mmCIF file of C-alpha atoms in Angstrom:
data_model
loop_
_atom_site.group_PDB
_atom_site.id
_atom_site.type_symbol
_atom_site.label_atom_id
_atom_site.label_comp_id
_atom_site.label_asym_id
_atom_site.label_seq_id
_atom_site.Cartn_x
_atom_site.Cartn_y
_atom_site.Cartn_z
ATOM 1 C CA UNK Y 1 115.221 -63.554 53.250
ATOM 2 C CA UNK Y 2 113.214 -62.928 50.111
ATOM 3 C CA UNK Y 3 115.501 -65.149 48.017
ATOM 4 C CA UNK Y 4 115.293 -67.895 50.631
ATOM 5 C CA UNK Y 5 111.517 -67.603 50.597
ATOM 6 C CA UNK Y 6 111.522 -67.917 46.770
ATOM 7 C CA UNK Y 7 113.639 -71.081 47.031
ATOM 8 C CA UNK Y 8 111.255 -72.496 49.644
ATOM 9 C CA UNK Y 9 108.255 -71.742 47.429
ATOM 10 C CA UNK Y 10 109.914 -73.455 44.451
ATOM 11 C CA UNK Y 11 110.682 -76.418 46.679
ATOM 12 C CA UNK Y 12 107.018 -76.576 47.749
ATOM 13 C CA UNK Y 13 105.929 -76.739 44.089
ATOM 14 C CA UNK Y 14 108.255 -79.687 43.434
ATOM 15 C CA UNK Y 15 107.187 -81.272 46.711
ATOM 16 C CA UNK Y 16 103.489 -81.027 45.754
ATOM 17 C CA UNK Y 17 104.127 -82.753 42.415
ATOM 18 C CA UNK Y 18 106.128 -85.561 44.002
ATOM 19 C CA UNK Y 19 103.624 -85.934 46.819
ATOM 20 C CA UNK Y 20 100.723 -86.235 44.365
ATOM 21 C CA UNK Y 21 102.551 -88.963 42.452
ATOM 22 C CA UNK Y 22 103.527 -90.887 45.601
ATOM 23 C CA UNK Y 23 100.129 -90.521 47.255
ATOM 24 C CA UNK Y 24 98.495 -92.077 44.206
ATOM 25 C CA UNK Y 25 100.707 -95.172 44.574
ATOM 26 C CA UNK Y 26 100.269 -95.306 48.348
ATOM 27 C CA UNK Y 27 96.486 -94.896 48.204
ATOM 28 C CA UNK Y 28 96.167 -97.621 45.539
ATOM 29 C CA UNK Y 29 98.160 -100.070 47.655
ATOM 30 C CA UNK Y 30 96.428 -98.960 50.834
ATOM 31 C CA UNK Y 31 93.060 -99.729 49.234
ATOM 32 C CA UNK Y 32 94.270 -103.152 48.152
ATOM 33 C CA UNK Y 33 95.517 -103.981 51.662
ATOM 34 C CA UNK Y 34 92.373 -102.568 53.296
ATOM 35 C CA UNK Y 35 90.170 -104.673 51.023
ATOM 36 C CA UNK Y 36 92.139 -107.772 52.033
ATOM 37 C CA UNK Y 37 92.049 -107.125 55.797
ATOM 38 C CA UNK Y 38 88.680 -105.428 56.321
ATOM 39 C CA UNK Y 39 86.237 -108.185 55.420
ATOM 40 C CA UNK Y 40 83.039 -106.156 55.706
ATOM 41 C CA UNK Y 41 81.333 -104.135 52.999
ATOM 42 C CA UNK Y 42 80.343 -100.947 54.856
ATOM 43 C CA UNK Y 43 83.455 -99.146 53.537
ATOM 44 C CA UNK Y 44 84.879 -99.758 50.070
ATOM 45 C CA UNK Y 45 87.676 -97.227 49.561
ATOM 46 C CA UNK Y 46 90.246 -95.116 51.368
ATOM 47 C CA UNK Y 47 91.800 -91.815 50.413
ATOM 48 C CA UNK Y 48 94.459 -89.465 51.737
ATOM 49 C CA UNK Y 49 93.833 -85.780 51.219
ATOM 50 C CA UNK Y 50 96.251 -82.959 51.833
ATOM 51 C CA UNK Y 51 95.172 -79.791 53.575
ATOM 52 C CA UNK Y 52 97.505 -76.837 53.104
ATOM 53 C CA UNK Y 53 97.808 -74.260 55.861
ATOM 54 C CA UNK Y 54 99.698 -71.015 55.813
ATOM 55 C CA UNK Y 55 101.681 -70.040 58.890
ATOM 56 C CA UNK Y 56 103.196 -66.612 59.480
ATOM 57 C CA UNK Y 57 106.455 -66.457 61.445
ATOM 58 C CA UNK Y 58 108.775 -63.490 61.628
ATOM 59 C CA UNK Y 59 106.793 -61.754 58.883
ATOM 60 C CA UNK Y 60 107.326 -64.707 56.526
ATOM 61 C CA UNK Y 61 104.563 -66.938 55.169
ATOM 62 C CA UNK Y 62 105.170 -70.686 55.341
ATOM 63 C CA UNK Y 63 103.013 -73.548 54.159
ATOM 64 C CA UNK Y 64 102.299 -76.657 56.163
ATOM 65 C CA UNK Y 65 100.708 -79.855 54.878
ATOM 66 C CA UNK Y 66 98.268 -81.875 56.955
ATOM 67 C CA UNK Y 67 97.353 -85.372 55.777
ATOM 68 C CA UNK Y 68 93.757 -86.459 56.362
ATOM 69 C CA UNK Y 69 92.465 -89.996 55.929
ATOM 70 C CA UNK Y 70 89.004 -90.643 54.506
ATOM 71 C CA UNK Y 71 86.914 -93.779 53.981
ATOM 72 C CA UNK Y 72 84.058 -94.147 51.515
ATOM 73 C CA UNK Y 73 80.826 -95.531 52.971
ATOM 74 C CA UNK Y 74 79.070 -97.953 50.655
ATOM 75 C CA UNK Y 75 75.565 -97.152 51.893
ATOM 76 C CA UNK Y 76 75.629 -93.561 50.578
ATOM 77 C CA UNK Y 77 79.018 -93.234 48.790
ATOM 78 C CA UNK Y 78 80.028 -90.413 51.158
ATOM 79 C CA UNK Y 79 83.621 -89.878 52.188
ATOM 80 C CA UNK Y 80 83.928 -89.738 55.960
ATOM 81 C CA UNK Y 81 86.835 -88.606 58.144
ATOM 82 C CA UNK Y 82 88.497 -91.778 59.464
ATOM 83 C CA UNK Y 83 89.667 -90.087 62.687
ATOM 84 C CA UNK Y 84 86.200 -88.801 63.557
ATOM 85 C CA UNK Y 85 83.768 -91.450 62.330
ATOM 86 C CA UNK Y 86 85.377 -94.897 62.340
ATOM 87 C CA UNK Y 87 85.664 -97.274 65.304
ATOM 88 C CA UNK Y 88 89.015 -97.890 66.988
ATOM 89 C CA UNK Y 89 89.310 -101.280 65.290
ATOM 90 C CA UNK Y 90 88.568 -99.793 61.873
ATOM 91 C CA UNK Y 91 91.131 -97.032 62.486
ATOM 92 C CA UNK Y 92 93.717 -99.688 63.365
ATOM 93 C CA UNK Y 93 93.037 -101.492 60.093
ATOM 94 C CA UNK Y 94 93.355 -98.219 58.135
ATOM 95 C CA UNK Y 95 96.660 -97.503 59.920
ATOM 96 C CA UNK Y 96 97.974 -100.992 59.128
ATOM 97 C CA UNK Y 97 96.881 -100.659 55.504
ATOM 98 C CA UNK Y 98 98.774 -97.357 55.305
ATOM 99 C CA UNK Y 99 101.935 -98.762 56.914
ATOM 100 C CA UNK Y 100 101.946 -101.873 54.729
ATOM 101 C CA UNK Y 101 101.433 -99.668 51.655
ATOM 102 C CA UNK Y 102 104.459 -97.574 52.695
ATOM 103 C CA UNK Y 103 106.430 -100.792 53.216
ATOM 104 C CA UNK Y 104 105.600 -101.880 49.663
ATOM 105 C CA UNK Y 105 106.063 -98.496 47.937
ATOM 106 C CA UNK Y 106 109.445 -97.427 49.257
ATOM 107 C CA UNK Y 107 112.549 -99.462 48.361
ATOM 108 C CA UNK Y 108 114.306 -101.216 51.220
ATOM 109 C CA UNK Y 109 116.038 -104.463 52.082
ATOM 110 C CA UNK Y 110 113.901 -105.310 55.090
ATOM 111 C CA UNK Y 111 112.519 -108.827 54.792
ATOM 112 C CA UNK Y 112 110.630 -109.034 58.077
ATOM 113 C CA UNK Y 113 107.820 -107.288 59.876
ATOM 114 C CA UNK Y 114 107.248 -106.898 63.606
ATOM 115 C CA UNK Y 115 103.735 -106.150 64.809
ATOM 116 C CA UNK Y 116 102.938 -105.471 68.467
ATOM 117 C CA UNK Y 117 99.226 -106.009 69.186
ATOM 118 C CA UNK Y 118 98.495 -105.201 65.541
ATOM 119 C CA UNK Y 119 94.723 -105.207 65.623
ATOM 120 C CA UNK Y 120 93.167 -104.587 69.017
ATOM 121 C CA UNK Y 121 89.397 -104.111 68.937
ATOM 122 C CA UNK Y 122 89.121 -106.170 65.735
ATOM 123 C CA UNK Y 123 87.180 -109.411 65.349
ATOM 124 C CA UNK Y 124 88.562 -112.824 64.415
ATOM 125 C CA UNK Y 125 87.596 -112.555 60.725
ATOM 126 C CA UNK Y 126 89.720 -109.431 60.249
ATOM 127 C CA UNK Y 127 92.610 -110.835 62.332
ATOM 128 C CA UNK Y 128 92.578 -113.954 60.166
ATOM 129 C CA UNK Y 129 92.487 -111.836 57.008
ATOM 130 C CA UNK Y 130 95.488 -109.842 58.307
ATOM 131 C CA UNK Y 131 97.526 -112.998 58.985
ATOM 132 C CA UNK Y 132 96.617 -114.414 55.578
ATOM 133 C CA UNK Y 133 97.481 -111.176 53.764
ATOM 134 C CA UNK Y 134 100.868 -110.606 55.430
ATOM 135 C CA UNK Y 135 101.777 -114.289 55.102
ATOM 136 C CA UNK Y 136 101.300 -113.925 51.327
ATOM 137 C CA UNK Y 137 103.634 -110.928 51.062
ATOM 138 C CA UNK Y 138 106.543 -112.197 48.962
ATOM 139 C CA UNK Y 139 108.852 -109.512 50.390
ATOM 140 C CA UNK Y 140 108.634 -111.018 53.882
ATOM 141 C CA UNK Y 141 110.760 -113.889 55.072
ATOM 142 C CA UNK Y 142 109.776 -113.511 58.729
ATOM 143 C CA UNK Y 143 106.701 -112.235 60.549
ATOM 144 C CA UNK Y 144 106.862 -111.509 64.267
ATOM 145 C CA UNK Y 145 103.621 -110.751 66.072
ATOM 146 C CA UNK Y 146 103.680 -109.892 69.773
ATOM 147 C CA UNK Y 147 100.238 -110.273 71.293
ATOM 148 C CA UNK Y 148 98.370 -111.323 74.400
ATOM 149 C CA UNK Y 149 95.520 -112.540 72.208
ATOM 150 C CA UNK Y 150 95.671 -116.345 72.204
ATOM 151 C CA UNK Y 151 93.214 -116.370 69.314
ATOM 152 C CA UNK Y 152 96.170 -115.649 67.009
ATOM 153 C CA UNK Y 153 97.487 -119.157 67.766
ATOM 154 C CA UNK Y 154 94.205 -120.696 66.588
ATOM 155 C CA UNK Y 155 94.253 -118.523 63.475
ATOM 156 C CA UNK Y 156 97.792 -119.685 62.646
ATOM 157 C CA UNK Y 157 96.748 -123.323 63.241
ATOM 158 C CA UNK Y 158 93.612 -123.078 61.083
ATOM 159 C CA UNK Y 159 94.809 -120.942 58.167
ATOM 160 C CA UNK Y 160 94.886 -122.609 54.750
ATOM 161 C CA UNK Y 161 97.267 -123.140 53.086
ATOM 162 C CA UNK Y 162 99.199 -123.913 56.274
ATOM 163 C CA UNK Y 163 101.848 -121.453 57.391
ATOM 164 C CA UNK Y 164 105.344 -122.597 58.235
ATOM 165 C CA UNK Y 165 107.107 -121.382 61.344
ATOM 166 C CA UNK Y 166 106.649 -121.501 65.072
ATOM 167 C CA UNK Y 167 104.751 -119.814 67.875
ATOM 168 C CA UNK Y 168 106.364 -119.078 71.214
ATOM 169 C CA UNK Y 169 104.711 -118.363 74.533
ATOM 170 C CA UNK Y 170 106.453 -116.008 76.948
ATOM 171 C CA UNK Y 171 105.433 -115.815 80.606
ATOM 172 C CA UNK Y 172 106.821 -114.692 83.942
ATOM 173 C CA UNK Y 173 108.713 -117.260 85.979
ATOM 174 C CA UNK Y 174 109.876 -116.920 89.573
ATOM 175 C CA UNK Y 175 113.452 -116.041 88.608
ATOM 176 C CA UNK Y 176 113.350 -115.535 84.858
ATOM 177 C CA UNK Y 177 110.990 -115.478 81.904
ATOM 178 C CA UNK Y 178 109.601 -118.783 80.699
ATOM 179 C CA UNK Y 179 109.758 -119.372 76.951
ATOM 180 C CA UNK Y 180 107.824 -122.278 75.428
ATOM 181 C CA UNK Y 181 107.599 -123.345 71.815
ATOM 182 C CA UNK Y 182 103.899 -124.152 71.528
ATOM 183 C CA UNK Y 183 103.359 -124.602 67.816
ATOM 184 C CA UNK Y 184 105.682 -125.699 65.039
ATOM 185 C CA UNK Y 185 104.661 -126.212 61.431
#
């Protein structure tokens, strides 16, 4: 058991180094995405901090990492806990910024993104900024957004430069779903 514990501790050292390197990349991209989607100036930076906890099981000490998200308020330059202090809409934008950063950092061959109600509790300016930002992502060939928010249709219609693609409306019919193509560009 002692040898296994030594191997685990060595692994944790390597893991910490790799995590630090990757978190730097992720946080940089996350800040870029956040600055593109969140159009207000009350927060100007995001950070991910790691909290290490020790757990004792079967007389062995194990470490556990907890990731905490912070946002920097511009009014006083204080870092606040995203989970405790931000609104639901702001939390959604932070989560999207994190997921898009992961999408960009890690290699893959995925050329599409599917978002289901991506930004509830967020105003039109931020929704428009989200559409604009993801439409400019060179890695994406297709964007699928499932939403009950008809405002997205207006955003797609109004965005400059114009987007190419189509918008479908799905509704319940008596016997089967009704699918309508409502916008083609």
